[in-house]
Amino acid sequence: MKKLILFISALLFSTLFYDKSIGLNLFLFSILTLIVLVINNKDDFKSKRTIIYSGFYLATGLAVFFHDSALAIIANMVSFFTLIGLLSQNKASIYVNWLNGLYTTIAGFFHRNFTVDETTQKVESKKEIDYTHLTKIIIIPAAIVIIFIGLYQNGNPIFNNLIEKIDFSFINIQWLLFAGLGYYLFANIHKPIEVEPATSQDLKTSNLLFKTKDFSIPQLKHENQLGIILIALLNILIVIFLVTDITFILTNLDIRASVFSTQVHSGINALIASIVIAIIILLYVFRGDLNFYKENRTVKNLAFVWILLNAVLVLSIAVKNSQYIYYFGLTYKRIGVLVYLVLTLTGLITTLIKIDKTKNIWYLFRLNTKAAFVVLVVAAMINWDYHITNYNFKYAKSMDINYLIDLSDNNTFLLKEEAETRTLDKNSRDRIQKKYENYCMELYNNDWQELKYDNFKLNLK
């Protein structure tokens, strides 16, 4: 029964993707994958965590159907590996899920059916397979049937005409090979596997810090004094910077765009780097036994204040970036800055929790990689090209129309609408019209596997 399911899935895989571009087929493949996984791993789907990650996987597949962006496709692939890895070991960290998911997708079949003898370094089958018998039951009957067909052709002209009329041109070898690839894929993933010793080591690794055997009060006293002096000086420095930075923002609300552009470009990257370095410094100071030193309250409080001030710095950068967007409009780079700030703020919050709750570096790594995955999925759900175009036309003081035209086809219909209602130069209008015609032609030529949401929008026009 399971082999029949894999066989049918392989045929559907080839039907969905052979010689097709990405569209509705990726969402249907996501549903097909979930069906195969549920059938073969019913108990695992009783977990809320598995259901949530399945939802993420389906949501990213649906996002591809709605706006077919590269980000949505990447998020769908990452969600696929995450879900496969989660089924291999439900309690593992998300980065171990990625490792298990990738390994299962590539080599699951071989891992389940073959093993390596460590003494001889030879690959051995886990199951006894009689290759001689398999050869006999396939090759010998086929050879005998071919011989008898030749004999019967010579003995009966009607039978000869019947054989000659058989047309095998409908058989597409490439389609069959693609179906074979689909069978291999589903054979790999239908029962996910674990990568060892990475998985077991991850399960053994706690999120908590513990006092070491080298606990030394005199040494910790020196570390505590160093931490107090260092973080106190950094607090004073960041307060001075924030006062001057906030003064600059409040007293230069109408600053010229060119000057503000220079300020943003030269400052934002440096400030983000300073926050990352701040996190690294705190991780170093609170890396070990200082967390268990009784006189560490002062250095901890200074660390909390510094984290709070860095959070204020994040908000300051966000304000600058927002003003930059107001002057020049939205672009992917400016959206990217906001995403970096969200991740940086997450890093600051998790660092505060790490210090307060005496967590280790693995806690930070686990929590922040999970946060990055959630941000990726959420970002993939948004049609950025449409929103960039819509914002720039409605709110930006100035915009680069050529930048908007060069974006993907996700903003084509909106560009067409704006071109009909706004005054644009002839070159821009011509480029928009050409982009619109080419995209409509592409939509008209889509097979059902390649359908997008815009196909239905076009039919309503």
mmCIF file of C-alpha atoms in Angstrom, residues 68-443:
data_model
loop_
_atom_site.group_PDB
_atom_site.id
_atom_site.type_symbol
_atom_site.label_atom_id
_atom_site.label_comp_id
_atom_site.label_asym_id
_atom_site.label_seq_id
_atom_site.Cartn_x
_atom_site.Cartn_y
_atom_site.Cartn_z
ATOM 1 C CA ASP A 68 5.228 33.892 -6.956
ATOM 2 C CA SER A 69 8.175 35.755 -5.424
ATOM 3 C CA ALA A 70 11.646 34.314 -4.974
ATOM 4 C CA LEU A 71 11.324 34.961 -1.229
ATOM 5 C CA ALA A 72 8.113 32.905 -1.051
ATOM 6 C CA ILE A 73 9.750 30.023 -2.940
ATOM 7 C CA ILE A 74 12.768 30.092 -0.600
ATOM 8 C CA ALA A 75 10.479 30.204 2.455
ATOM 9 C CA ASN A 76 8.543 27.222 1.085
ATOM 10 C CA MET A 77 11.751 25.222 0.638
ATOM 11 C CA VAL A 78 12.994 26.107 4.141
ATOM 12 C CA SER A 79 9.571 25.211 5.591
ATOM 13 C CA PHE A 80 9.742 21.884 3.719
ATOM 14 C CA PHE A 81 13.125 21.000 5.249
ATOM 15 C CA THR A 82 11.927 22.214 8.671
ATOM 16 C CA LEU A 83 8.811 20.022 8.599
ATOM 17 C CA ILE A 84 10.695 16.942 7.365
ATOM 18 C CA GLY A 85 13.337 17.454 10.061
ATOM 19 C CA LEU A 86 10.683 18.002 12.723
ATOM 20 C CA LEU A 87 9.131 14.634 11.886
ATOM 21 C CA SER A 88 12.518 12.956 12.267
ATOM 22 C CA GLN A 89 12.895 14.332 15.819
ATOM 23 C CA ASN A 90 10.180 16.501 17.333
ATOM 24 C CA LYS A 91 12.279 17.844 20.229
ATOM 25 C CA ALA A 92 15.375 18.876 18.274
ATOM 26 C CA SER A 93 16.397 22.509 17.681
ATOM 27 C CA ILE A 94 15.203 24.102 14.468
ATOM 28 C CA TYR A 95 18.689 24.207 12.922
ATOM 29 C CA VAL A 96 18.970 20.446 13.553
ATOM 30 C CA ASN A 97 15.554 20.099 11.894
ATOM 31 C CA TRP A 98 17.041 21.803 8.828
ATOM 32 C CA LEU A 99 19.988 19.405 8.839
ATOM 33 C CA ASN A 100 17.763 16.343 9.252
ATOM 34 C CA GLY A 101 15.319 17.616 6.621
ATOM 35 C CA LEU A 102 18.044 18.266 4.057
ATOM 36 C CA TYR A 103 19.747 14.933 4.697
ATOM 37 C CA THR A 104 16.449 13.014 4.522
ATOM 38 C CA THR A 105 15.517 14.705 1.246
ATOM 39 C CA ILE A 106 18.849 13.828 -0.360
ATOM 40 C CA ALA A 107 19.716 10.433 1.097
ATOM 41 C CA GLY A 108 16.812 9.066 3.150
ATOM 42 C CA PHE A 109 16.293 5.985 0.968
ATOM 43 C CA PHE A 110 19.968 4.978 1.084
ATOM 44 C CA HIS A 111 20.196 5.630 4.823
ATOM 45 C CA ARG A 112 17.268 3.316 5.538
ATOM 46 C CA ASN A 113 18.396 0.528 3.201
ATOM 47 C CA PHE A 114 22.188 0.621 3.367
ATOM 48 C CA THR A 115 24.826 0.925 6.090
ATOM 49 C CA VAL A 116 28.604 1.410 6.194
ATOM 50 C CA ASP A 117 30.745 -1.309 7.818
ATOM 51 C CA GLU A 118 33.221 0.736 9.902
ATOM 52 C CA THR A 119 35.855 -2.044 9.857
ATOM 53 C CA THR A 120 35.900 -2.617 6.106
ATOM 54 C CA GLN A 121 34.562 0.848 5.080
ATOM 55 C CA LYS A 122 32.205 -0.871 2.637
ATOM 56 C CA VAL A 123 28.549 -0.065 1.991
ATOM 57 C CA GLU A 124 26.321 -3.021 2.845
ATOM 58 C CA SER A 125 22.596 -3.542 2.313
ATOM 59 C CA LYS A 126 20.436 -3.673 5.440
ATOM 60 C CA LYS A 127 18.133 -6.095 3.627
ATOM 61 C CA GLU A 128 19.013 -9.323 1.857
ATOM 62 C CA ILE A 129 18.358 -8.688 -1.836
ATOM 63 C CA ASP A 130 18.699 -11.557 -4.336
ATOM 64 C CA TYR A 131 19.921 -9.586 -7.359
ATOM 65 C CA THR A 132 20.359 -12.787 -9.411
ATOM 66 C CA HIS A 133 16.712 -13.676 -8.893
ATOM 67 C CA LEU A 134 15.589 -10.139 -9.774
ATOM 68 C CA THR A 135 17.631 -10.276 -12.984
ATOM 69 C CA LYS A 136 16.119 -13.640 -13.911
ATOM 70 C CA ILE A 137 12.495 -12.605 -13.397
ATOM 71 C CA ILE A 138 12.931 -9.394 -15.430
ATOM 72 C CA ILE A 139 15.399 -10.128 -18.245
ATOM 73 C CA ILE A 140 14.595 -13.776 -19.069
ATOM 74 C CA PRO A 141 10.797 -13.361 -19.485
ATOM 75 C CA ALA A 142 11.321 -10.143 -21.500
ATOM 76 C CA ALA A 143 13.812 -11.836 -23.836
ATOM 77 C CA ILE A 144 11.559 -14.864 -24.401
ATOM 78 C CA VAL A 145 8.504 -12.669 -25.086
ATOM 79 C CA ILE A 146 10.471 -10.663 -27.694
ATOM 80 C CA ILE A 147 11.612 -13.888 -29.410
ATOM 81 C CA PHE A 148 8.066 -15.245 -29.610
ATOM 82 C CA ILE A 149 6.739 -11.925 -30.936
ATOM 83 C CA GLY A 150 9.264 -12.210 -33.789
ATOM 84 C CA LEU A 151 8.242 -15.805 -34.512
ATOM 85 C CA TYR A 152 4.527 -15.006 -34.471
ATOM 86 C CA GLN A 153 5.069 -12.019 -36.772
ATOM 87 C CA ASN A 154 6.558 -14.299 -39.415
ATOM 88 C CA GLY A 155 3.780 -16.864 -38.992
ATOM 89 C CA ASN A 156 0.747 -14.576 -39.163
ATOM 90 C CA PRO A 157 0.466 -11.440 -41.363
ATOM 91 C CA ILE A 158 -2.486 -10.081 -39.347
ATOM 92 C CA PHE A 159 -0.482 -10.392 -36.111
ATOM 93 C CA ASN A 160 2.482 -8.777 -37.916
ATOM 94 C CA ASN A 161 0.334 -5.790 -38.965
ATOM 95 C CA LEU A 162 -1.009 -5.467 -35.418
ATOM 96 C CA ILE A 163 2.502 -5.295 -33.940
ATOM 97 C CA GLU A 164 3.659 -2.757 -36.535
ATOM 98 C CA LYS A 165 0.699 -0.492 -35.785
ATOM 99 C CA ILE A 166 1.646 -0.247 -32.100
ATOM 100 C CA ASP A 167 2.876 3.335 -31.596
ATOM 101 C CA PHE A 168 5.011 4.065 -28.535
ATOM 102 C CA SER A 169 5.637 7.698 -29.495
ATOM 103 C CA PHE A 170 3.226 8.809 -26.761
ATOM 104 C CA ILE A 171 5.745 7.630 -24.176
ATOM 105 C CA ASN A 172 7.881 10.558 -23.004
ATOM 106 C CA ILE A 173 11.145 9.224 -21.598
ATOM 107 C CA GLN A 174 11.981 12.541 -19.957
ATOM 108 C CA TRP A 175 8.568 12.636 -18.256
ATOM 109 C CA LEU A 176 9.166 9.111 -16.930
ATOM 110 C CA LEU A 177 12.629 10.047 -15.693
ATOM 111 C CA PHE A 178 11.101 13.055 -13.922
ATOM 112 C CA ALA A 179 8.538 10.726 -12.348
ATOM 113 C CA GLY A 180 11.458 8.560 -11.236
ATOM 114 C CA LEU A 181 12.968 11.618 -9.562
ATOM 115 C CA GLY A 182 9.633 12.209 -7.831
ATOM 116 C CA TYR A 183 9.535 8.592 -6.621
ATOM 117 C CA TYR A 184 13.067 8.954 -5.239
ATOM 118 C CA LEU A 185 12.076 12.177 -3.455
ATOM 119 C CA PHE A 186 8.985 10.682 -1.814
ATOM 120 C CA ALA A 187 10.844 7.454 -1.006
ATOM 121 C CA ASN A 188 13.357 9.617 0.857
ATOM 122 C CA ILE A 189 10.962 11.792 2.826
ATOM 123 C CA HIS A 190 8.007 9.510 3.626
ATOM 124 C CA LYS A 191 9.780 8.303 6.803
ATOM 125 C CA PRO A 192 12.202 11.074 7.889
ATOM 126 C CA ILE A 193 15.510 10.062 9.505
ATOM 127 C CA GLU A 194 17.936 11.574 12.003
ATOM 128 C CA VAL A 195 21.513 12.672 11.414
ATOM 129 C CA GLU A 196 23.743 11.298 14.133
ATOM 130 C CA PRO A 197 25.455 12.271 16.347
ATOM 131 C CA ALA A 198 24.189 15.812 15.674
ATOM 132 C CA THR A 199 20.595 15.052 16.748
ATOM 133 C CA SER A 200 21.381 13.144 19.929
ATOM 134 C CA GLN A 201 24.010 15.720 20.916
ATOM 135 C CA ASP A 202 21.480 18.515 20.443
ATOM 136 C CA LEU A 203 18.947 16.690 22.633
ATOM 137 C CA LYS A 204 21.566 16.278 25.367
ATOM 138 C CA THR A 205 22.584 19.955 25.299
ATOM 139 C CA SER A 206 20.733 22.000 27.901
ATOM 140 C CA ASN A 207 19.778 25.680 27.686
ATOM 141 C CA LEU A 208 21.134 26.383 31.173
ATOM 142 C CA LEU A 209 24.565 27.437 32.394
ATOM 143 C CA PHE A 210 26.182 25.508 35.233
ATOM 144 C CA LYS A 211 28.947 26.394 37.679
ATOM 145 C CA THR A 212 32.282 24.954 36.553
ATOM 146 C CA LYS A 213 34.954 23.142 38.573
ATOM 147 C CA ASP A 214 37.283 26.114 38.099
ATOM 148 C CA PHE A 215 35.016 28.459 40.107
ATOM 149 C CA SER A 216 37.373 30.975 41.726
ATOM 150 C CA ILE A 217 36.153 33.952 43.771
ATOM 151 C CA PRO A 218 39.385 36.034 43.420
ATOM 152 C CA GLN A 219 39.373 35.573 39.638
ATOM 153 C CA LEU A 220 35.658 36.324 39.408
ATOM 154 C CA LYS A 221 36.165 39.455 41.509
ATOM 155 C CA HIS A 222 38.583 40.757 38.882
ATOM 156 C CA GLU A 223 36.220 39.802 36.044
ATOM 157 C CA ASN A 224 33.370 41.541 37.860
ATOM 158 C CA GLN A 225 35.406 44.739 38.283
ATOM 159 C CA LEU A 226 36.416 44.671 34.601
ATOM 160 C CA GLY A 227 32.803 44.125 33.552
ATOM 161 C CA ILE A 228 31.559 47.023 35.706
ATOM 162 C CA ILE A 229 34.164 49.479 34.358
ATOM 163 C CA LEU A 230 33.730 48.399 30.720
ATOM 164 C CA ILE A 231 29.918 48.380 30.633
ATOM 165 C CA ALA A 232 29.655 51.591 32.699
ATOM 166 C CA LEU A 233 31.899 53.424 30.216
ATOM 167 C CA LEU A 234 29.913 52.018 27.287
ATOM 168 C CA ASN A 235 26.671 53.155 28.954
ATOM 169 C CA ILE A 236 28.021 56.708 29.309
ATOM 170 C CA LEU A 237 29.177 56.678 25.681
ATOM 171 C CA ILE A 238 25.860 55.442 24.272
ATOM 172 C CA VAL A 239 23.897 57.973 26.378
ATOM 173 C CA ILE A 240 25.967 60.829 24.922
ATOM 174 C CA PHE A 241 25.480 59.424 21.420
ATOM 175 C CA LEU A 242 21.706 59.005 21.861
ATOM 176 C CA VAL A 243 21.310 62.562 23.168
ATOM 177 C CA THR A 244 23.122 63.970 20.135
ATOM 178 C CA ASP A 245 21.337 61.599 17.748
ATOM 179 C CA ILE A 246 17.845 62.397 19.049
ATOM 180 C CA THR A 247 18.707 66.119 18.972
ATOM 181 C CA PHE A 248 19.736 65.760 15.329
ATOM 182 C CA ILE A 249 16.484 63.984 14.428
ATOM 183 C CA LEU A 250 14.230 66.487 16.262
ATOM 184 C CA THR A 251 15.975 69.624 14.980
ATOM 185 C CA ASN A 252 16.351 68.475 11.350
ATOM 186 C CA LEU A 253 12.907 67.233 10.435
ATOM 187 C CA ASP A 254 13.024 68.996 7.064
ATOM 188 C CA ILE A 255 16.636 68.217 6.230
ATOM 189 C CA ARG A 256 17.438 67.964 2.532
ATOM 190 C CA ALA A 257 17.085 64.451 1.141
ATOM 191 C CA SER A 258 20.640 64.351 -0.218
ATOM 192 C CA VAL A 259 22.135 65.175 3.190
ATOM 193 C CA PHE A 260 19.841 62.725 4.913
ATOM 194 C CA SER A 261 20.806 60.031 2.393
ATOM 195 C CA THR A 262 24.470 60.486 3.296
ATOM 196 C CA GLN A 263 23.626 60.400 7.007
ATOM 197 C CA VAL A 264 21.647 57.159 6.658
ATOM 198 C CA HIS A 265 24.092 55.340 4.375
ATOM 199 C CA SER A 266 27.125 56.205 6.479
ATOM 200 C CA GLY A 267 25.451 55.661 9.828
ATOM 201 C CA ILE A 268 22.986 52.774 9.778
ATOM 202 C CA ASN A 269 25.449 49.987 8.939
ATOM 203 C CA ALA A 270 27.881 51.219 11.590
ATOM 204 C CA LEU A 271 25.146 51.436 14.224
ATOM 205 C CA ILE A 272 23.823 47.950 13.468
ATOM 206 C CA ALA A 273 27.400 46.645 13.704
ATOM 207 C CA SER A 274 27.815 48.403 17.068
ATOM 208 C CA ILE A 275 24.698 46.670 18.430
ATOM 209 C CA VAL A 276 25.912 43.263 17.253
ATOM 210 C CA ILE A 277 29.293 43.918 18.919
ATOM 211 C CA ALA A 278 27.442 44.991 22.080
ATOM 212 C CA ILE A 279 25.669 41.621 22.171
ATOM 213 C CA ILE A 280 28.984 39.806 21.650
ATOM 214 C CA ILE A 281 30.596 41.755 24.534
ATOM 215 C CA LEU A 282 27.741 40.859 26.875
ATOM 216 C CA LEU A 283 27.927 37.213 25.861
ATOM 217 C CA TYR A 284 31.645 37.224 26.624
ATOM 218 C CA VAL A 285 31.267 38.926 30.024
ATOM 219 C CA PHE A 286 28.489 36.533 31.085
ATOM 220 C CA ARG A 287 29.928 33.439 29.439
ATOM 221 C CA GLY A 288 30.573 31.412 32.599
ATOM 222 C CA ASP A 289 31.009 31.511 36.357
ATOM 223 C CA LEU A 290 30.407 35.269 36.690
ATOM 224 C CA ASN A 291 26.703 34.398 36.441
ATOM 225 C CA PHE A 292 27.028 32.572 39.812
ATOM 226 C CA TYR A 293 29.173 35.207 41.567
ATOM 227 C CA LYS A 294 27.170 36.673 44.473
ATOM 228 C CA GLU A 295 28.463 40.228 43.935
ATOM 229 C CA ASN A 296 27.443 40.396 40.253
ATOM 230 C CA ARG A 297 24.246 42.432 40.743
ATOM 231 C CA THR A 298 25.887 45.743 39.734
ATOM 232 C CA VAL A 299 27.374 44.420 36.505
ATOM 233 C CA LYS A 300 24.051 42.734 35.668
ATOM 234 C CA ASN A 301 22.096 45.960 36.195
ATOM 235 C CA LEU A 302 24.586 47.866 34.042
ATOM 236 C CA ALA A 303 24.158 45.191 31.355
ATOM 237 C CA PHE A 304 20.367 45.528 31.485
ATOM 238 C CA VAL A 305 20.643 49.316 31.156
ATOM 239 C CA TRP A 306 23.008 48.917 28.182
ATOM 240 C CA ILE A 307 20.583 46.515 26.481
ATOM 241 C CA LEU A 308 17.744 49.016 27.018
ATOM 242 C CA LEU A 309 19.861 51.846 25.582
ATOM 243 C CA ASN A 310 20.760 49.701 22.580
ATOM 244 C CA ALA A 311 17.040 49.071 22.077
ATOM 245 C CA VAL A 312 16.553 52.852 22.029
ATOM 246 C CA LEU A 313 19.346 53.008 19.454
ATOM 247 C CA VAL A 314 17.437 50.487 17.324
ATOM 248 C CA LEU A 315 14.384 52.762 17.463
ATOM 249 C CA SER A 316 16.557 55.725 16.501
ATOM 250 C CA ILE A 317 17.832 53.866 13.422
ATOM 251 C CA ALA A 318 14.252 52.881 12.557
ATOM 252 C CA VAL A 319 13.187 56.546 12.678
ATOM 253 C CA LYS A 320 16.056 57.548 10.371
ATOM 254 C CA ASN A 321 15.238 54.760 7.956
ATOM 255 C CA SER A 322 11.563 55.736 8.001
ATOM 256 C CA GLN A 323 12.443 59.344 7.170
ATOM 257 C CA TYR A 324 14.690 58.097 4.378
ATOM 258 C CA ILE A 325 11.775 56.041 3.031
ATOM 259 C CA TYR A 326 9.569 59.139 3.238
ATOM 260 C CA TYR A 327 11.983 61.128 1.092
ATOM 261 C CA PHE A 328 13.097 58.471 -1.408
ATOM 262 C CA GLY A 329 10.358 55.819 -1.226
ATOM 263 C CA LEU A 330 10.414 52.135 -0.373
ATOM 264 C CA THR A 331 13.043 49.805 -1.787
ATOM 265 C CA TYR A 332 14.118 46.298 -0.890
ATOM 266 C CA LYS A 333 17.286 47.589 0.777
ATOM 267 C CA ARG A 334 15.319 49.916 3.045
ATOM 268 C CA ILE A 335 12.895 47.121 3.918
ATOM 269 C CA GLY A 336 15.942 44.945 4.567
ATOM 270 C CA VAL A 337 17.194 47.465 7.141
ATOM 271 C CA LEU A 338 13.880 47.205 9.002
ATOM 272 C CA VAL A 339 14.107 43.391 8.954
ATOM 273 C CA TYR A 340 17.665 43.576 10.332
ATOM 274 C CA LEU A 341 16.426 45.879 13.084
ATOM 275 C CA VAL A 342 13.645 43.453 14.042
ATOM 276 C CA LEU A 343 16.163 40.610 14.246
ATOM 277 C CA THR A 344 18.612 42.793 16.183
ATOM 278 C CA LEU A 345 15.925 43.811 18.681
ATOM 279 C CA THR A 346 15.052 40.118 19.074
ATOM 280 C CA GLY A 347 18.733 39.429 19.757
ATOM 281 C CA LEU A 348 18.825 42.119 22.444
ATOM 282 C CA ILE A 349 15.705 40.772 24.163
ATOM 283 C CA THR A 350 16.983 37.181 24.132
ATOM 284 C CA THR A 351 20.363 38.369 25.433
ATOM 285 C CA LEU A 352 18.599 40.081 28.341
ATOM 286 C CA ILE A 353 16.714 36.842 29.103
ATOM 287 C CA LYS A 354 19.965 34.851 28.808
ATOM 288 C CA ILE A 355 21.672 37.028 31.425
ATOM 289 C CA ASP A 356 18.651 37.232 33.748
ATOM 290 C CA LYS A 357 17.781 33.512 33.634
ATOM 291 C CA THR A 358 21.371 32.214 33.443
ATOM 292 C CA LYS A 359 21.021 30.645 30.008
ATOM 293 C CA ASN A 360 23.865 29.521 27.736
ATOM 294 C CA ILE A 361 24.832 30.405 24.177
ATOM 295 C CA TRP A 362 22.836 27.467 22.775
ATOM 296 C CA TYR A 363 19.658 29.021 24.183
ATOM 297 C CA LEU A 364 20.343 32.185 22.173
ATOM 298 C CA PHE A 365 21.174 30.235 19.035
ATOM 299 C CA ARG A 366 18.022 28.115 19.279
ATOM 300 C CA LEU A 367 15.666 30.978 19.998
ATOM 301 C CA ASN A 368 17.125 33.391 17.442
ATOM 302 C CA THR A 369 17.205 30.843 14.600
ATOM 303 C CA LYS A 370 13.558 30.085 15.317
ATOM 304 C CA ALA A 371 12.792 33.825 15.294
ATOM 305 C CA ALA A 372 14.624 34.202 11.968
ATOM 306 C CA PHE A 373 12.524 31.377 10.505
ATOM 307 C CA VAL A 374 9.276 33.026 11.640
ATOM 308 C CA VAL A 375 10.404 36.364 10.159
ATOM 309 C CA LEU A 376 11.202 34.594 6.860
ATOM 310 C CA VAL A 377 7.741 33.001 6.718
ATOM 311 C CA VAL A 378 5.944 36.246 7.601
ATOM 312 C CA ALA A 379 8.001 38.217 5.045
ATOM 313 C CA ALA A 380 7.219 35.609 2.382
ATOM 314 C CA MET A 381 3.483 36.164 2.876
ATOM 315 C CA ILE A 382 3.718 39.793 1.739
ATOM 316 C CA ASN A 383 3.644 40.908 -1.894
ATOM 317 C CA TRP A 384 6.493 43.372 -1.466
ATOM 318 C CA ASP A 385 6.618 44.540 -5.083
ATOM 319 C CA TYR A 386 2.969 45.588 -4.924
ATOM 320 C CA HIS A 387 3.338 47.393 -1.590
ATOM 321 C CA ILE A 388 6.586 49.117 -2.630
ATOM 322 C CA THR A 389 4.869 50.432 -5.767
ATOM 323 C CA ASN A 390 1.688 51.432 -3.936
ATOM 324 C CA TYR A 391 3.583 53.305 -1.184
ATOM 325 C CA ASN A 392 5.883 55.133 -3.571
ATOM 326 C CA PHE A 393 3.037 56.393 -5.742
ATOM 327 C CA LYS A 394 0.872 57.488 -2.814
ATOM 328 C CA TYR A 395 3.229 58.693 -0.082
ATOM 329 C CA ALA A 396 6.868 59.123 -1.158
ATOM 330 C CA LYS A 397 8.102 62.667 -1.829
ATOM 331 C CA SER A 398 10.138 61.384 -4.750
ATOM 332 C CA MET A 399 10.515 58.027 -6.428
ATOM 333 C CA ASP A 400 12.461 56.215 -9.114
ATOM 334 C CA ILE A 401 9.862 55.072 -11.652
ATOM 335 C CA ASN A 402 12.436 52.947 -13.470
ATOM 336 C CA TYR A 403 13.113 51.029 -10.249
ATOM 337 C CA LEU A 404 9.405 50.225 -9.963
ATOM 338 C CA ILE A 405 9.173 49.099 -13.586
ATOM 339 C CA ASP A 406 12.215 46.838 -13.129
ATOM 340 C CA LEU A 407 10.572 44.985 -10.242
ATOM 341 C CA SER A 408 8.921 41.610 -10.857
ATOM 342 C CA ASP A 409 5.540 41.207 -12.546
ATOM 343 C CA ASN A 410 3.774 41.303 -9.178
ATOM 344 C CA ASN A 411 3.234 45.051 -9.528
ATOM 345 C CA THR A 412 2.267 45.017 -13.236
ATOM 346 C CA PHE A 413 -1.480 45.553 -12.848
ATOM 347 C CA LEU A 414 -0.931 48.347 -10.308
ATOM 348 C CA LEU A 415 1.589 50.075 -12.599
ATOM 349 C CA LYS A 416 -0.936 49.882 -15.431
ATOM 350 C CA GLU A 417 -3.625 51.476 -13.258
ATOM 351 C CA GLU A 418 -1.288 54.259 -12.091
ATOM 352 C CA ALA A 419 -0.114 54.934 -15.657
ATOM 353 C CA GLU A 420 -3.731 55.479 -16.712
ATOM 354 C CA THR A 421 -4.503 57.946 -13.910
ATOM 355 C CA ARG A 422 -1.189 59.825 -13.469
ATOM 356 C CA THR A 423 0.978 62.004 -15.641
ATOM 357 C CA LEU A 424 4.105 60.040 -16.549
ATOM 358 C CA ASP A 425 6.718 60.630 -19.222
ATOM 359 C CA LYS A 426 6.235 58.820 -22.547
ATOM 360 C CA ASN A 427 9.174 56.446 -22.045
ATOM 361 C CA SER A 428 7.810 55.273 -18.694
ATOM 362 C CA ARG A 429 4.307 54.825 -20.089
ATOM 363 C CA ASP A 430 5.659 52.795 -23.007
ATOM 364 C CA ARG A 431 7.743 50.572 -20.721
ATOM 365 C CA ILE A 432 4.767 49.956 -18.437
ATOM 366 C CA GLN A 433 2.555 49.103 -21.417
ATOM 367 C CA LYS A 434 5.145 46.676 -22.774
ATOM 368 C CA LYS A 435 5.555 45.060 -19.351
ATOM 369 C CA TYR A 436 1.772 44.733 -19.065
ATOM 370 C CA GLU A 437 1.375 43.134 -22.506
ATOM 371 C CA ASN A 438 4.216 40.671 -21.935
ATOM 372 C CA TYR A 439 2.835 39.654 -18.547
ATOM 373 C CA CYS A 440 -0.694 39.194 -19.917
ATOM 374 C CA MET A 441 0.692 37.016 -22.702
ATOM 375 C CA GLU A 442 2.569 34.927 -20.124
ATOM 376 C CA LEU A 443 -0.597 34.510 -18.062
#
